[in-house]
Amino acid sequence: MNILIMLSFLTIFLLILLGGHFFVYFSLIKFLDITATRPRVWLGVLFLALAVSFVAATVFSRQAENFVTKIFSFSSGVWLGFGVNLTIAFILSWMIIGILKMSGTHFDHRYLAIGSIVFSILFSVWGVWNAYHPRIKNITVKIDDLPIEWKGKKAVQISDVHIGAVLGKEFLMQVVEKINAQKPDVVFITGDLFDGMDGGLEAAAEPLDAISAPEGIFFITGNHETYVGLESVLAALGKTQVKVLDDEMIVVDGMQILGVSYPQRGKDKNIEKTVKNIKGFDPGKASILLYHNPAGRIEARAGGADLQLAGHTHTGQLFPFNLVTRLIYGKYHRGLHKEGKFSIYTSVGTGTWGPTMRTNNIPEITAIRFE
């Protein structure tokens, strides 16, 4: 059943890629008035290759990780992001053409094509730069019955770093440097630390040992850890100072820190039941729940958690996919939300998945103050 679901997803994804690339191809030959057969054929072959490049790069990077596969993964991902931006620009161009035709105005379509391409290039370049430069996001969270030891305490959350074929050890070192600059008391890693790596996890995780957080560094798995392989992930983190919370709790200065692992592929998990069954948990005392997906907020609240720290959504990462995450998760697709005693904070993420590009938000390292 899992294989059938994966094949169905891959088929739909490829059809979307092919459809999008055909739209861009069709728009180019129309806007630039390319009528000769040979240029059309070669352009079609090029776009067909580009359409499958991202899937091919994902497969190749799983087989071997080296300089060639890294470049292939990066370039195919950037092309995918650029293609999204160009598709949006061409949709707007076709709308402009329709409006001009209705008004009886004649306009050289080549200018629209050139303008769309230039805009998409500049927007994409900014998106790539943005992806490599996560910034500090400061928030303040109020927790009822906060232990006096936690008043003014600072925590740092990172989520969805996606260390893998493109964003590697060097990127994580940059993140660690920025974490340490905040002088946190405690650090929370809320899933998807790794991405698409079958080997080299231990080396990739080494920078985590440079984090300075006197109260500890706590990690819970995300969906991508289940793709990579939990045994490999846990073995790699076991050689670092990071404490993995696998449906368990640790108490730090009176604060109950709960960690719920992400369910394995094809399986469901009752977050409320899991939280309530954690040994020693007292819903009458202050608690922070680490769970990767903000969709678990209702069960987390019912289970008695005071604050859930989540990630997962990337808030779409690329415009206009933030509209999709908003549709799926509502207002909880990003930011801090308080409902009675319960609060949830959904990080937009520190790294990227797919295209190494962010065009609708700023990647973040979240600095949290408690009161």
Short mmCIF file of C-alpha atoms in Angstrom, two decimals:
data_model
loop_
_atom_site.label_atom_id
_atom_site.label_comp_id
_atom_site.label_asym_id
_atom_site.label_seq_id
_atom_site.Cartn_x
_atom_site.Cartn_y
_atom_site.Cartn_z
CA MET A 1 0.00 0.00 0.00
CA ASN A 2 2.83 2.42 0.86
CA ILE A 3 4.51 1.73 -2.49
CA LEU A 4 1.20 2.32 -4.29
CA ILE A 5 0.73 5.66 -2.49
CA MET A 6 4.29 6.73 -3.30
CA LEU A 7 3.91 5.78 -6.98
CA SER A 8 0.61 7.66 -7.17
CA PHE A 9 2.17 10.74 -5.58
CA LEU A 10 5.18 10.55 -7.92
CA THR A 11 2.90 10.20 -10.97
CA ILE A 12 0.82 13.23 -9.97
CA PHE A 13 3.96 15.24 -9.22
CA LEU A 14 5.46 14.39 -12.63
CA LEU A 15 2.22 15.29 -14.40
CA ILE A 16 2.20 18.67 -12.65
CA LEU A 17 5.84 19.23 -13.61
CA LEU A 18 5.20 18.28 -17.22
CA GLY A 19 2.09 20.46 -17.38
CA GLY A 20 3.89 23.47 -15.92
CA HIS A 21 6.86 23.07 -18.25
CA PHE A 22 4.56 22.73 -21.26
CA PHE A 23 2.83 25.97 -20.27
CA VAL A 24 6.16 27.82 -20.06
CA TYR A 25 7.29 26.26 -23.37
CA PHE A 26 4.03 27.20 -25.10
CA SER A 27 4.19 30.75 -23.72
CA LEU A 28 7.76 31.23 -24.90
CA ILE A 29 7.13 30.14 -28.49
CA LYS A 30 4.01 32.32 -28.64
CA PHE A 31 5.51 35.41 -27.00
CA LEU A 32 8.76 35.19 -28.95
CA ASP A 33 6.99 34.10 -32.14
CA ILE A 34 9.15 31.01 -32.66
CA THR A 35 7.72 29.40 -35.80
CA ALA A 36 10.62 27.33 -37.19
CA THR A 37 10.29 23.60 -36.55
CA ARG A 38 13.86 22.86 -35.44
CA PRO A 39 14.01 25.50 -32.64
CA ARG A 40 10.59 24.35 -31.41
CA VAL A 41 11.70 20.72 -31.28
CA TRP A 42 14.99 21.45 -29.50
CA LEU A 43 13.25 23.76 -27.05
CA GLY A 44 10.67 21.04 -26.40
CA VAL A 45 13.39 18.45 -25.72
CA LEU A 46 15.13 20.88 -23.36
CA PHE A 47 11.96 21.53 -21.39
CA LEU A 48 11.17 17.80 -21.22
CA ALA A 49 14.61 17.18 -19.70
CA LEU A 50 14.18 20.07 -17.27
CA ALA A 51 10.76 18.77 -16.25
CA VAL A 52 12.18 15.46 -14.99
CA SER A 53 15.50 16.87 -13.72
CA PHE A 54 14.38 17.41 -10.11
CA VAL A 55 13.04 13.88 -9.72
CA ALA A 56 16.18 12.49 -11.37
CA ALA A 57 18.42 14.53 -9.07
CA THR A 58 16.54 13.25 -6.02
CA VAL A 59 17.05 9.64 -7.13
CA PHE A 60 20.74 10.12 -7.98
CA SER A 61 21.53 11.91 -4.71
CA ARG A 62 20.06 8.96 -2.80
CA GLN A 63 22.41 6.59 -4.65
CA ALA A 64 25.58 8.61 -4.17
CA GLU A 65 26.52 11.91 -2.57
CA ASN A 66 29.39 13.70 -4.27
CA PHE A 67 30.19 17.00 -5.92
CA VAL A 68 28.37 16.11 -9.15
CA THR A 69 25.13 15.01 -7.47
CA LYS A 70 25.27 18.05 -5.18
CA ILE A 71 25.53 20.42 -8.14
CA PHE A 72 22.81 18.51 -9.98
CA SER A 73 20.50 18.65 -6.94
CA PHE A 74 21.12 22.37 -6.41
CA SER A 75 20.69 23.36 -10.07
CA SER A 76 17.58 21.23 -10.65
CA GLY A 77 16.03 22.62 -7.46
CA VAL A 78 16.81 26.21 -8.40
CA TRP A 79 15.38 25.60 -11.86
CA LEU A 80 12.21 24.25 -10.23
CA GLY A 81 11.88 27.41 -8.15
CA PHE A 82 12.68 29.62 -11.14
CA GLY A 83 10.09 27.70 -13.16
CA VAL A 84 7.44 28.44 -10.54
CA ASN A 85 8.30 32.15 -10.66
CA LEU A 86 8.32 32.16 -14.47
CA THR A 87 4.98 30.36 -14.60
CA ILE A 88 3.41 33.01 -12.39
CA ALA A 89 4.95 35.78 -14.50
CA PHE A 90 3.64 34.21 -17.71
CA ILE A 91 0.15 33.78 -16.25
CA LEU A 92 0.15 37.50 -15.48
CA SER A 93 1.46 38.19 -19.01
CA TRP A 94 -1.42 36.25 -20.58
CA MET A 95 -3.86 38.21 -18.42
CA ILE A 96 -2.30 41.48 -19.62
CA ILE A 97 -2.57 40.30 -23.23
CA GLY A 98 -6.25 39.50 -22.73
CA ILE A 99 -6.96 42.91 -21.21
CA LEU A 100 -5.08 44.69 -24.02
CA LYS A 101 -6.96 42.73 -26.68
CA MET A 102 -10.30 43.63 -25.13
CA SER A 103 -9.30 47.27 -25.12
CA GLY A 104 -8.16 47.11 -28.74
CA THR A 105 -4.56 47.94 -27.88
CA HIS A 106 -1.70 46.36 -29.84
CA PHE A 107 1.48 45.43 -27.97
CA ASP A 108 4.68 43.56 -28.83
CA HIS A 109 4.46 40.33 -26.83
CA ARG A 110 8.23 39.97 -26.82
CA TYR A 111 8.51 42.73 -24.24
CA LEU A 112 6.25 40.75 -21.92
CA ALA A 113 8.39 37.63 -22.36
CA ILE A 114 11.62 39.51 -21.71
CA GLY A 115 10.14 41.33 -18.72
CA SER A 116 8.83 38.06 -17.27
CA ILE A 117 12.19 36.33 -17.65
CA VAL A 118 14.17 39.23 -16.13
CA PHE A 119 11.75 39.52 -13.20
CA SER A 120 11.85 35.75 -12.58
CA ILE A 121 15.65 35.72 -12.62
CA LEU A 122 15.95 38.59 -10.14
CA PHE A 123 13.23 37.20 -7.88
CA SER A 124 14.86 33.76 -7.93
CA VAL A 125 18.34 35.12 -7.19
CA TRP A 126 16.94 36.94 -4.16
CA GLY A 127 15.13 33.74 -3.11
CA VAL A 128 18.35 31.71 -3.22
CA TRP A 129 20.26 34.33 -1.21
CA ASN A 130 17.40 34.48 1.28
CA ALA A 131 17.45 30.69 1.74
CA TYR A 132 21.11 30.75 2.76
CA HIS A 133 20.65 33.51 5.33
CA PRO A 134 18.27 32.54 8.16
CA ARG A 135 17.61 35.41 10.58
CA ILE A 136 16.67 35.63 14.24
CA LYS A 137 12.94 35.84 14.99
CA ASN A 138 12.23 37.07 18.53
CA ILE A 139 8.97 36.10 20.24
CA THR A 140 7.62 36.18 23.80
CA VAL A 141 5.42 33.37 25.10
CA LYS A 142 3.23 33.56 28.20
CA ILE A 143 2.70 30.29 30.08
CA ASP A 144 0.38 30.05 33.06
CA ASP A 145 2.07 28.77 36.21
CA LEU A 146 5.49 29.32 34.65
CA PRO A 147 8.18 28.12 37.08
CA ILE A 148 9.99 31.09 38.57
CA GLU A 149 13.27 29.69 37.23
CA TRP A 150 11.94 30.09 33.67
CA LYS A 151 10.99 33.76 33.92
CA GLY A 152 13.24 35.54 31.47
CA LYS A 153 14.81 32.28 30.33
CA LYS A 154 15.65 32.13 26.62
CA ALA A 155 15.06 29.15 24.35
CA VAL A 156 16.01 28.85 20.70
CA GLN A 157 14.00 26.77 18.25
CA ILE A 158 15.22 25.57 14.88
CA SER A 159 13.08 23.47 12.60
CA ASP A 160 13.18 22.00 9.10
CA VAL A 161 16.90 22.56 8.56
CA HIS A 162 16.96 19.76 5.95
CA ILE A 163 20.67 19.03 6.02
CA GLY A 164 21.32 16.92 2.94
CA ALA A 165 22.63 17.00 -0.60
CA VAL A 166 22.57 20.81 -0.89
CA LEU A 167 22.36 22.45 2.53
CA GLY A 168 25.19 20.63 4.22
CA LYS A 169 27.46 20.74 7.23
CA GLU A 170 28.63 24.29 6.42
CA PHE A 171 25.07 25.59 6.55
CA LEU A 172 24.47 23.91 9.91
CA MET A 173 27.69 25.48 11.23
CA GLN A 174 26.33 28.90 10.24
CA VAL A 175 23.07 28.13 12.06
CA VAL A 176 24.94 26.99 15.18
CA GLU A 177 26.97 30.20 15.19
CA LYS A 178 23.78 32.26 15.14
CA ILE A 179 22.24 30.12 17.88
CA ASN A 180 25.23 30.66 20.14
CA ALA A 181 25.11 34.41 19.52
CA GLN A 182 21.71 34.38 21.27
CA LYS A 183 23.22 32.78 24.39
CA PRO A 184 20.24 30.45 24.87
CA ASP A 185 19.50 28.49 28.01
CA VAL A 186 17.96 25.65 26.03
CA VAL A 187 17.64 24.67 22.36
CA PHE A 188 14.75 22.82 20.71
CA ILE A 189 15.04 21.11 17.30
CA THR A 190 11.52 20.35 16.10
CA GLY A 191 12.09 17.84 13.32
CA ASP A 192 13.33 17.51 9.73
CA LEU A 193 16.92 18.15 10.71
CA PHE A 194 18.07 15.75 7.99
CA ASP A 195 16.92 15.25 4.42
CA GLY A 196 17.63 12.70 1.73
CA MET A 197 20.89 11.31 3.11
CA ASP A 198 21.66 7.61 3.25
CA GLY A 199 25.13 8.14 4.69
CA GLY A 200 27.31 10.77 6.28
CA LEU A 201 24.80 11.64 8.99
CA GLU A 202 27.38 11.53 11.75
CA ALA A 203 29.64 14.05 10.01
CA ALA A 204 26.66 16.26 9.14
CA ALA A 205 25.54 16.32 12.77
CA GLU A 206 28.95 17.24 14.22
CA PRO A 207 28.28 21.03 14.38
CA LEU A 208 25.53 20.37 16.94
CA ASP A 209 28.24 19.67 19.52
CA ALA A 210 29.34 23.29 19.22
CA ILE A 211 26.00 24.58 20.53
CA SER A 212 26.24 26.17 23.96
CA ALA A 213 22.99 25.66 25.89
CA PRO A 214 23.43 24.92 29.62
CA GLU A 215 19.92 23.43 30.04
CA GLY A 216 20.30 21.09 27.07
CA ILE A 217 19.46 20.52 23.40
CA PHE A 218 16.30 18.54 22.70
CA PHE A 219 15.25 16.94 19.42
CA ILE A 220 12.14 15.26 18.07
CA THR A 221 11.78 13.57 14.70
CA GLY A 222 9.89 14.98 11.74
CA ASN A 223 8.52 13.24 8.68
CA HIS A 224 11.84 13.44 6.83
CA GLU A 225 13.63 11.53 9.57
CA THR A 226 11.25 8.65 8.83
CA TYR A 227 12.26 8.86 5.15
CA VAL A 228 15.99 8.92 5.90
CA GLY A 229 15.74 6.07 8.40
CA LEU A 230 15.26 6.44 12.14
CA GLU A 231 18.05 4.04 13.07
CA SER A 232 20.62 6.09 11.13
CA VAL A 233 19.31 9.37 12.54
CA LEU A 234 19.28 8.19 16.14
CA ALA A 235 22.72 6.62 15.79
CA ALA A 236 24.17 9.88 14.45
CA LEU A 237 22.56 12.05 17.14
CA GLY A 238 23.58 9.55 19.80
CA LYS A 239 27.18 10.62 19.24
CA THR A 240 26.34 14.27 19.94
CA GLN A 241 25.16 16.16 23.01
CA VAL A 242 21.61 16.27 21.63
CA LYS A 243 18.92 14.55 23.70
CA VAL A 244 16.31 12.78 21.57
CA LEU A 245 12.83 12.77 23.10
CA ASP A 246 10.91 9.78 21.76
CA ASP A 247 7.43 10.04 23.28
CA GLU A 248 9.00 10.94 26.59
CA MET A 249 9.57 13.82 28.98
CA ILE A 250 12.38 15.52 30.79
CA VAL A 251 11.94 18.10 33.55
CA VAL A 252 14.19 21.17 33.50
CA ASP A 253 13.91 23.56 36.45
CA GLY A 254 10.25 22.63 36.97
CA MET A 255 9.32 22.82 33.25
CA GLN A 256 8.03 19.61 31.70
CA ILE A 257 9.54 19.26 28.23
CA LEU A 258 7.61 16.68 26.22
CA GLY A 259 8.82 15.21 22.95
CA VAL A 260 6.51 13.30 20.61
CA SER A 261 8.08 11.53 17.64
CA TYR A 262 6.59 11.77 14.17
CA PRO A 263 4.56 8.69 13.15
CA GLN A 264 6.14 6.27 10.70
CA ARG A 265 4.95 6.39 7.10
CA GLY A 266 1.47 4.98 6.68
CA LYS A 267 0.72 5.09 10.41
CA ASP A 268 -1.38 7.43 12.53
CA LYS A 269 -0.66 8.72 16.01
CA ASN A 270 -3.04 9.98 18.67
CA ILE A 271 -1.14 12.94 20.11
CA GLU A 272 -3.54 13.41 23.03
CA LYS A 273 -3.23 9.78 24.10
CA THR A 274 0.54 9.82 23.60
CA VAL A 275 0.98 12.93 25.74
CA LYS A 276 -1.26 11.66 28.51
CA ASN A 277 0.61 8.34 28.58
CA ILE A 278 4.05 9.90 28.95
CA LYS A 279 5.44 8.68 32.25
CA GLY A 280 5.37 11.32 34.98
CA PHE A 281 3.53 13.99 32.98
CA ASP A 282 1.32 16.27 35.10
CA PRO A 283 -1.09 18.41 33.03
CA GLY A 284 -1.49 20.69 36.06
CA LYS A 285 2.11 21.85 35.75
CA ALA A 286 3.77 23.98 33.06
CA SER A 287 4.83 22.12 29.93
CA ILE A 288 6.33 22.57 26.48
CA LEU A 289 5.45 20.02 23.81
CA LEU A 290 7.73 19.45 20.84
CA TYR A 291 5.76 17.98 17.94
CA HIS A 292 6.67 18.60 14.32
CA ASN A 293 3.25 19.09 12.74
CA PRO A 294 0.93 21.94 13.81
CA ALA A 295 -2.02 19.75 12.79
CA GLY A 296 -1.55 18.03 16.15
CA ARG A 297 -2.43 21.20 18.09
CA ILE A 298 -6.00 20.17 18.97
CA GLU A 299 -4.89 16.86 20.47
CA ALA A 300 -1.89 18.57 22.11
CA ARG A 301 -4.20 21.03 23.83
CA ALA A 302 -6.57 18.25 24.90
CA GLY A 303 -3.62 16.32 26.26
CA GLY A 304 -2.78 19.15 28.64
CA ALA A 305 0.26 20.79 27.00
CA ASP A 306 0.71 24.53 27.57
CA LEU A 307 2.86 25.30 24.52
CA GLN A 308 3.46 23.36 21.31
CA LEU A 309 6.51 24.17 19.19
CA ALA A 310 6.09 23.00 15.60
CA GLY A 311 7.39 23.48 12.07
CA HIS A 312 6.72 21.35 8.98
CA THR A 313 4.81 23.85 6.83
CA HIS A 314 7.71 26.07 5.61
CA THR A 315 4.72 28.41 5.14
CA GLY A 316 4.85 27.24 1.54
CA GLN A 317 8.48 28.36 1.08
CA LEU A 318 7.75 29.66 -2.44
CA PHE A 319 5.04 32.10 -3.42
CA PRO A 320 2.14 31.32 -3.92
CA PHE A 321 2.32 28.03 -1.96
CA ASN A 322 1.80 29.95 1.27
CA LEU A 323 -1.83 30.10 0.13
CA VAL A 324 -1.86 26.28 0.09
CA THR A 325 -0.43 25.94 3.62
CA ARG A 326 -2.92 28.56 4.79
CA LEU A 327 -5.72 26.49 3.26
CA ILE A 328 -4.50 23.30 4.97
CA TYR A 329 -3.52 24.62 8.41
CA GLY A 330 -5.43 27.88 8.62
CA LYS A 331 -3.77 30.63 10.62
CA TYR A 332 -1.63 28.00 12.36
CA HIS A 333 0.57 27.57 9.27
CA ARG A 334 2.93 30.12 10.83
CA GLY A 335 3.48 32.24 13.91
CA LEU A 336 2.33 32.35 17.52
CA HIS A 337 -1.29 31.74 18.51
CA LYS A 338 -2.78 31.60 22.00
CA GLU A 339 -6.11 30.01 22.85
CA GLY A 340 -6.89 30.14 26.55
CA LYS A 341 -4.14 28.39 28.44
CA PHE A 342 -2.72 26.74 25.30
CA SER A 343 -0.28 28.35 22.84
CA ILE A 344 1.29 27.08 19.62
CA TYR A 345 4.19 28.46 17.65
CA THR A 346 4.79 27.26 14.10
CA SER A 347 8.21 28.10 12.71
CA VAL A 348 8.48 28.90 8.99
CA GLY A 349 11.64 26.78 9.06
CA THR A 350 15.38 27.31 9.08
CA GLY A 351 16.37 25.51 5.88
CA THR A 352 14.65 24.51 2.65
CA TRP A 353 13.22 21.45 0.96
CA GLY A 354 13.32 21.00 -2.81
CA PRO A 355 14.40 24.32 -4.33
CA THR A 356 17.12 26.01 -2.29
CA MET A 357 14.99 29.12 -2.47
CA ARG A 358 12.57 31.10 -0.31
CA THR A 359 10.44 33.77 -1.92
CA ASN A 360 7.54 34.33 0.47
CA ASN A 361 9.15 34.36 3.92
CA ILE A 362 12.43 34.70 5.76
CA PRO A 363 14.01 31.48 7.13
CA GLU A 364 14.23 31.75 10.87
CA ILE A 365 16.02 30.82 14.06
CA THR A 366 13.43 31.50 16.72
CA ALA A 367 14.50 33.10 20.02
CA ILE A 368 11.81 32.58 22.65
CA ARG A 369 11.44 34.51 25.91
CA PHE A 370 9.06 33.21 28.58
CA GLU A 371 6.87 35.13 30.95
#
